[in-house]
């Protein structure tokens, strides 16, 4: 009897152990199923990355309980963390794979950078608001990411030192495509960027730099992003 009890206690403990997942594990799985898969996001590495990145650790305290909701959230300084679907869509569209080096303009919360870092080898990300850059850097370090390289500054100039990039993701709306970003894109590389006037609807565009250096652009969908600012 006693040993049976012991065995069942041991079994119980083992079955609890895997559930030692964070409090939001289920919300996160549901977010991927209901907000991404149900709307057509199919790219497995993107879905897996978003199943694992703890989005709630990258939002301000007051937003933690809403972290997995189907909307953008304020992160301070007039900026937002994008809606999960938008992050999934933009990640899928550049077709990230292991071995790649990706540049992101507009670190914000650091969430998009973390999703990329789960898939590709190196992520370079630039944030213009000093406080956001600092917060994202310390959160991402605390979460254990060693392949995210964050710099505070104006992403208009890209990050020449580590160019060329396999892909570039711009997460702030620009009136035009910053020319240096195209230059820093590898031949055959993809860039996704919201183009248009601030505070209106912009077009999310996919820019592909072809082997002959020419670029091919395609409008993907109407979006609303915070403005691309300059120092
Ligand atoms: N990718 C972010 C979304 C942040 S919103 C996330 O996952 O949370 C866009 C961010 O772009 C804002 O934080 C804003 O401060 C930043 N930004 C705007 N203009 C910029 C520029 N010229 N260079 C770098 N970052 C810029």
mmCIF file of C-alpha atoms and ligand atoms in Angstrom:
data_model
loop_
_atom_site.group_PDB
_atom_site.id
_atom_site.type_symbol
_atom_site.label_atom_id
_atom_site.label_comp_id
_atom_site.label_asym_id
_atom_site.label_seq_id
_atom_site.Cartn_x
_atom_site.Cartn_y
_atom_site.Cartn_z
ATOM 1 C CA UNK A 1 0.000 0.000 0.000
ATOM 2 C CA UNK A 2 2.707 2.367 1.085
ATOM 3 C CA UNK A 3 4.854 1.688 -1.952
ATOM 4 C CA UNK A 4 1.824 2.106 -4.219
ATOM 5 C CA UNK A 5 1.256 5.488 -2.685
ATOM 6 C CA UNK A 6 4.871 6.361 -3.187
ATOM 7 C CA UNK A 7 4.695 5.262 -6.822
ATOM 8 C CA UNK A 8 1.596 7.315 -7.465
ATOM 9 C CA UNK A 9 3.178 10.336 -5.822
ATOM 10 C CA UNK A 10 6.234 9.881 -8.015
ATOM 11 C CA UNK A 11 4.059 9.521 -11.131
ATOM 12 C CA UNK A 12 2.130 12.601 -10.129
ATOM 13 C CA UNK A 13 5.297 14.613 -9.722
ATOM 14 C CA UNK A 14 6.520 13.502 -13.125
ATOM 15 C CA UNK A 15 3.296 14.461 -14.773
ATOM 16 C CA UNK A 16 3.435 17.883 -13.128
ATOM 17 C CA UNK A 17 7.041 18.455 -14.120
ATOM 18 C CA UNK A 18 6.452 19.071 -17.859
ATOM 19 C CA UNK A 19 3.640 21.422 -16.905
ATOM 20 C CA UNK A 20 6.308 23.555 -15.314
ATOM 21 C CA UNK A 21 5.819 25.637 -18.437
ATOM 22 C CA UNK A 22 5.254 29.320 -17.986
ATOM 23 C CA UNK A 23 1.831 30.570 -17.020
ATOM 24 C CA UNK A 24 1.067 31.730 -20.545
ATOM 25 C CA UNK A 25 2.044 28.558 -22.381
ATOM 26 C CA UNK A 26 -1.535 27.727 -23.316
ATOM 27 C CA UNK A 27 -2.428 31.260 -24.336
ATOM 28 C CA UNK A 28 0.590 31.228 -26.614
ATOM 29 C CA UNK A 29 -0.348 27.928 -28.291
ATOM 30 C CA UNK A 30 -3.862 29.272 -28.803
ATOM 31 C CA UNK A 31 -2.506 32.488 -30.240
ATOM 32 C CA UNK A 32 -0.621 30.505 -32.880
ATOM 33 C CA UNK A 33 -3.561 28.274 -33.715
ATOM 34 C CA UNK A 34 -6.312 30.881 -33.778
ATOM 35 C CA UNK A 35 -4.505 33.995 -34.960
ATOM 36 C CA UNK A 36 -1.816 32.597 -37.267
ATOM 37 C CA UNK A 37 -2.663 29.124 -38.579
ATOM 38 C CA UNK A 38 -6.358 29.875 -38.960
ATOM 39 C CA UNK A 39 -5.442 32.896 -41.096
ATOM 40 C CA UNK A 40 -3.128 31.037 -43.395
ATOM 41 C CA UNK A 41 0.363 31.306 -41.884
ATOM 42 C CA UNK A 42 1.966 27.967 -42.819
ATOM 43 C CA UNK A 43 5.710 28.402 -42.489
ATOM 44 C CA UNK A 44 6.654 25.851 -39.820
ATOM 45 C CA UNK A 45 9.762 27.554 -38.429
ATOM 46 C CA UNK A 46 7.736 30.777 -37.972
ATOM 47 C CA UNK A 47 4.891 28.941 -36.225
ATOM 48 C CA UNK A 48 7.309 27.043 -33.980
ATOM 49 C CA UNK A 49 9.207 30.187 -33.081
ATOM 50 C CA UNK A 50 5.999 31.962 -32.121
ATOM 51 C CA UNK A 51 4.926 28.952 -30.086
ATOM 52 C CA UNK A 52 8.034 29.314 -28.003
ATOM 53 C CA UNK A 53 8.943 33.010 -27.656
ATOM 54 C CA UNK A 54 7.572 34.331 -24.376
ATOM 55 C CA UNK A 55 5.918 37.471 -25.702
ATOM 56 C CA UNK A 56 4.682 38.425 -22.216
ATOM 57 C CA UNK A 57 8.278 38.948 -21.076
ATOM 58 C CA UNK A 58 8.788 41.701 -23.664
ATOM 59 C CA UNK A 59 5.804 43.938 -22.896
ATOM 60 C CA UNK A 60 5.460 46.520 -20.089
ATOM 61 C CA UNK A 61 4.129 45.150 -16.781
ATOM 62 C CA UNK A 62 0.696 46.711 -17.294
ATOM 63 C CA UNK A 63 0.315 44.829 -20.611
ATOM 64 C CA UNK A 64 1.467 41.359 -19.541
ATOM 65 C CA UNK A 65 -2.013 39.914 -19.219
ATOM 66 C CA UNK A 66 -2.890 41.072 -22.737
ATOM 67 C CA UNK A 67 0.343 39.873 -24.341
ATOM 68 C CA UNK A 68 -1.290 37.117 -26.404
ATOM 69 C CA UNK A 69 -4.321 39.086 -27.536
ATOM 70 C CA UNK A 70 -5.046 39.672 -31.199
ATOM 71 C CA UNK A 71 -3.846 43.279 -31.351
ATOM 72 C CA UNK A 72 -0.826 45.538 -31.032
ATOM 73 C CA UNK A 73 -0.035 46.816 -27.525
ATOM 74 C CA UNK A 74 1.516 50.065 -26.290
ATOM 75 C CA UNK A 75 5.145 49.738 -25.164
ATOM 76 C CA UNK A 76 5.676 53.383 -24.191
ATOM 77 C CA UNK A 77 7.109 56.417 -26.032
ATOM 78 C CA UNK A 78 4.178 56.305 -28.442
ATOM 79 C CA UNK A 79 5.374 52.963 -29.849
ATOM 80 C CA UNK A 80 3.728 49.564 -30.094
ATOM 81 C CA UNK A 81 4.566 45.888 -30.228
ATOM 82 C CA UNK A 82 2.966 44.598 -33.438
ATOM 83 C CA UNK A 83 -0.072 42.338 -33.463
ATOM 84 C CA UNK A 84 1.069 38.668 -33.383
ATOM 85 C CA UNK A 85 -0.412 38.013 -36.843
ATOM 86 C CA UNK A 86 1.622 40.847 -38.355
ATOM 87 C CA UNK A 87 4.829 39.476 -36.822
ATOM 88 C CA UNK A 88 3.970 36.011 -38.168
ATOM 89 C CA UNK A 89 3.143 37.373 -41.607
ATOM 90 C CA UNK A 90 6.305 39.471 -41.923
ATOM 91 C CA UNK A 91 8.469 36.631 -40.667
ATOM 92 C CA UNK A 92 6.936 34.094 -43.041
ATOM 93 C CA UNK A 93 7.276 36.388 -46.042
ATOM 94 C CA UNK A 94 11.078 36.625 -45.804
ATOM 95 C CA UNK A 95 11.313 32.783 -45.550
ATOM 96 C CA UNK A 96 13.872 32.696 -42.743
ATOM 97 C CA UNK A 97 16.053 29.600 -42.365
ATOM 98 C CA UNK A 98 19.048 28.535 -40.306
ATOM 99 C CA UNK A 99 22.277 30.058 -41.542
ATOM 100 C CA UNK A 100 20.741 33.404 -42.380
ATOM 101 C CA UNK A 101 21.704 36.858 -41.144
ATOM 102 C CA UNK A 102 18.772 39.252 -40.791
ATOM 103 C CA UNK A 103 18.565 42.986 -40.111
ATOM 104 C CA UNK A 104 15.565 44.491 -38.365
ATOM 105 C CA UNK A 105 14.847 48.225 -38.220
ATOM 106 C CA UNK A 106 12.699 49.192 -35.221
ATOM 107 C CA UNK A 107 13.470 46.828 -32.313
ATOM 108 C CA UNK A 108 10.664 48.217 -30.149
ATOM 109 C CA UNK A 109 9.889 45.523 -27.593
ATOM 110 C CA UNK A 110 12.380 43.070 -29.095
ATOM 111 C CA UNK A 111 9.662 40.538 -29.923
ATOM 112 C CA UNK A 112 10.187 40.405 -33.694
ATOM 113 C CA UNK A 113 13.941 40.082 -33.101
ATOM 114 C CA UNK A 114 13.358 37.162 -30.705
ATOM 115 C CA UNK A 115 11.098 35.363 -33.190
ATOM 116 C CA UNK A 116 13.779 35.711 -35.875
ATOM 117 C CA UNK A 117 16.524 34.662 -33.468
ATOM 118 C CA UNK A 118 14.769 31.326 -32.926
ATOM 119 C CA UNK A 119 15.146 30.561 -36.630
ATOM 120 C CA UNK A 120 18.143 32.299 -38.173
ATOM 121 C CA UNK A 121 21.796 32.434 -37.079
ATOM 122 C CA UNK A 122 22.243 36.134 -36.389
ATOM 123 C CA UNK A 123 19.827 39.005 -35.897
ATOM 124 C CA UNK A 124 20.958 42.632 -36.082
ATOM 125 C CA UNK A 125 18.378 45.111 -34.846
ATOM 126 C CA UNK A 126 18.346 48.909 -34.529
ATOM 127 C CA UNK A 127 16.104 51.055 -32.331
ATOM 128 C CA UNK A 128 16.022 54.834 -32.372
ATOM 129 C CA UNK A 129 14.389 55.421 -28.943
ATOM 130 C CA UNK A 130 17.130 55.056 -26.354
ATOM 131 C CA UNK A 131 14.896 53.811 -23.526
ATOM 132 C CA UNK A 132 13.269 51.151 -25.709
ATOM 133 C CA UNK A 133 16.670 49.985 -26.923
ATOM 134 C CA UNK A 134 17.858 49.627 -23.320
ATOM 135 C CA UNK A 135 14.761 47.770 -22.126
ATOM 136 C CA UNK A 136 14.736 45.401 -25.087
ATOM 137 C CA UNK A 137 18.442 44.686 -24.709
ATOM 138 C CA UNK A 138 18.172 43.714 -21.065
ATOM 139 C CA UNK A 139 14.995 41.641 -21.561
ATOM 140 C CA UNK A 140 16.468 39.755 -24.510
ATOM 141 C CA UNK A 141 19.652 39.057 -22.561
ATOM 142 C CA UNK A 142 17.649 37.840 -19.606
ATOM 143 C CA UNK A 143 15.753 35.508 -21.926
ATOM 144 C CA UNK A 144 19.064 34.033 -22.998
ATOM 145 C CA UNK A 145 19.384 35.262 -26.596
ATOM 146 C CA UNK A 146 23.023 35.465 -27.605
ATOM 147 C CA UNK A 147 22.468 35.841 -31.354
ATOM 148 C CA UNK A 148 20.639 39.187 -31.211
ATOM 149 C CA UNK A 149 22.842 42.228 -31.707
ATOM 150 C CA UNK A 150 21.060 45.420 -30.748
ATOM 151 C CA UNK A 151 22.149 48.941 -31.466
ATOM 152 C CA UNK A 152 20.587 52.254 -30.581
ATOM 153 C CA UNK A 153 20.467 54.604 -33.549
ATOM 154 C CA UNK A 154 18.789 55.650 -36.768
ATOM 155 C CA UNK A 155 18.046 52.598 -38.875
ATOM 156 C CA UNK A 156 17.827 54.771 -41.994
ATOM 157 C CA UNK A 157 21.499 54.024 -42.573
ATOM 158 C CA UNK A 158 21.209 50.299 -41.919
ATOM 159 C CA UNK A 159 24.161 48.560 -40.243
ATOM 160 C CA UNK A 160 26.901 48.532 -42.812
ATOM 161 C CA UNK A 161 29.474 46.684 -40.724
ATOM 162 C CA UNK A 162 27.588 43.378 -40.903
ATOM 163 C CA UNK A 163 26.098 43.746 -44.390
ATOM 164 C CA UNK A 164 25.031 42.189 -46.668
ATOM 165 C CA UNK A 165 21.925 40.676 -45.100
ATOM 166 C CA UNK A 166 19.877 37.738 -46.346
ATOM 167 C CA UNK A 167 16.748 39.602 -45.331
ATOM 168 C CA UNK A 168 15.654 42.919 -43.817
ATOM 169 C CA UNK A 169 12.482 43.579 -41.818
ATOM 170 C CA UNK A 170 11.429 47.186 -41.273
ATOM 171 C CA UNK A 171 8.751 47.611 -38.610
ATOM 172 C CA UNK A 172 8.091 51.367 -38.906
ATOM 173 C CA UNK A 173 6.308 53.080 -41.806
ATOM 174 C CA UNK A 174 8.517 55.008 -44.185
ATOM 175 C CA UNK A 175 7.485 57.368 -47.007
ATOM 176 C CA UNK A 176 10.018 55.616 -49.237
ATOM 177 C CA UNK A 177 12.434 52.704 -49.099
ATOM 178 C CA UNK A 178 15.698 53.882 -47.505
ATOM 179 C CA UNK A 179 18.285 53.371 -50.278
ATOM 180 C CA UNK A 180 21.063 52.121 -48.011
ATOM 181 C CA UNK A 181 18.839 49.273 -46.866
ATOM 182 C CA UNK A 182 18.531 48.048 -50.444
ATOM 183 C CA UNK A 183 22.268 48.367 -50.803
ATOM 184 C CA UNK A 184 22.859 46.259 -47.696
ATOM 185 C CA UNK A 185 20.564 43.498 -48.904
ATOM 186 C CA UNK A 186 22.210 40.427 -50.491
ATOM 187 C CA UNK A 187 21.460 39.648 -54.111
ATOM 188 C CA UNK A 188 18.512 37.302 -53.954
ATOM 189 C CA UNK A 189 17.587 38.745 -50.544
ATOM 190 C CA UNK A 190 14.156 39.878 -49.416
ATOM 191 C CA UNK A 191 13.060 42.986 -47.551
ATOM 192 C CA UNK A 192 9.639 43.626 -46.075
ATOM 193 C CA UNK A 193 8.678 47.226 -45.261
ATOM 194 C CA UNK A 194 5.516 49.282 -44.674
ATOM 195 C CA UNK A 195 5.589 52.167 -47.158
ATOM 196 C CA UNK A 196 3.360 55.223 -46.971
ATOM 197 C CA UNK A 197 2.525 58.329 -44.997
ATOM 198 C CA UNK A 198 2.426 58.075 -41.205
ATOM 199 C CA UNK A 199 -0.924 57.904 -39.376
ATOM 200 C CA UNK A 200 -2.713 56.596 -42.454
ATOM 201 C CA UNK A 201 -2.887 53.173 -44.009
ATOM 202 C CA UNK A 202 0.373 52.093 -45.600
ATOM 203 C CA UNK A 203 1.232 49.291 -47.993
ATOM 204 C CA UNK A 204 3.308 46.434 -46.705
ATOM 205 C CA UNK A 205 5.784 45.815 -49.520
ATOM 206 C CA UNK A 206 8.050 42.945 -50.385
ATOM 207 C CA UNK A 207 11.252 44.019 -52.112
ATOM 208 C CA UNK A 208 13.419 41.370 -53.736
ATOM 209 C CA UNK A 209 16.901 42.244 -54.859
ATOM 210 C CA UNK A 210 17.501 40.182 -57.947
ATOM 211 C CA UNK A 211 20.781 38.688 -59.072
ATOM 212 C CA UNK A 212 21.267 41.474 -61.617
ATOM 213 C CA UNK A 213 20.941 43.989 -58.777
ATOM 214 C CA UNK A 214 17.545 45.197 -59.992
ATOM 215 C CA UNK A 215 14.702 45.147 -57.546
ATOM 216 C CA UNK A 216 11.287 43.642 -57.818
ATOM 217 C CA UNK A 217 8.572 45.017 -55.530
ATOM 218 C CA UNK A 218 5.177 43.688 -54.686
ATOM 219 C CA UNK A 219 2.375 45.124 -52.544
ATOM 220 C CA UNK A 220 1.304 42.609 -49.933
ATOM 221 C CA UNK A 221 -1.431 44.162 -47.823
ATOM 222 C CA UNK A 222 -2.629 47.417 -46.262
ATOM 223 C CA UNK A 223 -1.197 47.963 -42.775
ATOM 224 C CA UNK A 224 -0.856 50.577 -40.070
ATOM 225 C CA UNK A 225 2.551 51.052 -38.495
ATOM 226 C CA UNK A 226 4.070 53.705 -36.273
ATOM 227 C CA UNK A 227 6.163 56.214 -38.256
ATOM 228 C CA UNK A 228 9.763 55.745 -39.251
ATOM 229 C CA UNK A 229 11.419 58.676 -37.483
ATOM 230 C CA UNK A 230 14.766 60.391 -37.955
ATOM 231 C CA UNK A 231 17.099 61.821 -35.319
HETATM 232 N N1 LIG B 1 9.460 45.193 -34.123
HETATM 233 C C1 LIG B 1 8.876 45.833 -32.972
HETATM 234 C C2 LIG B 1 7.799 46.809 -33.380
HETATM 235 C C3 LIG B 1 8.101 48.137 -32.796
HETATM 236 S S1 LIG B 1 7.230 49.497 -33.466
HETATM 237 C C4 LIG B 1 8.392 44.816 -31.972
HETATM 238 O O1 LIG B 1 8.452 43.603 -32.260
HETATM 239 O O2 LIG B 1 7.999 45.192 -30.878
HETATM 240 C C5 LIG B 1 8.481 50.252 -34.452
HETATM 241 C C6 LIG B 1 9.725 50.735 -33.752
HETATM 242 O O3 LIG B 1 10.528 51.397 -34.735
HETATM 243 C C7 LIG B 1 9.510 51.743 -32.646
HETATM 244 O O4 LIG B 1 10.064 51.261 -31.460
HETATM 245 C C8 LIG B 1 10.244 52.999 -33.132
HETATM 246 O O5 LIG B 1 10.863 53.727 -32.098
HETATM 247 C C9 LIG B 1 11.257 52.403 -34.088
HETATM 248 N N2 LIG B 1 11.800 53.314 -35.104
HETATM 249 C C10 LIG B 1 11.147 54.290 -35.781
HETATM 250 N N3 LIG B 1 11.990 54.908 -36.637
HETATM 251 C C11 LIG B 1 13.196 54.300 -36.515
HETATM 252 C C12 LIG B 1 14.481 54.486 -37.127
HETATM 253 N N4 LIG B 1 14.706 55.451 -38.029
HETATM 254 N N5 LIG B 1 15.492 53.667 -36.753
HETATM 255 C C13 LIG B 1 15.300 52.701 -35.826
HETATM 256 N N6 LIG B 1 14.124 52.485 -35.197
HETATM 257 C C14 LIG B 1 13.084 53.269 -35.534
#
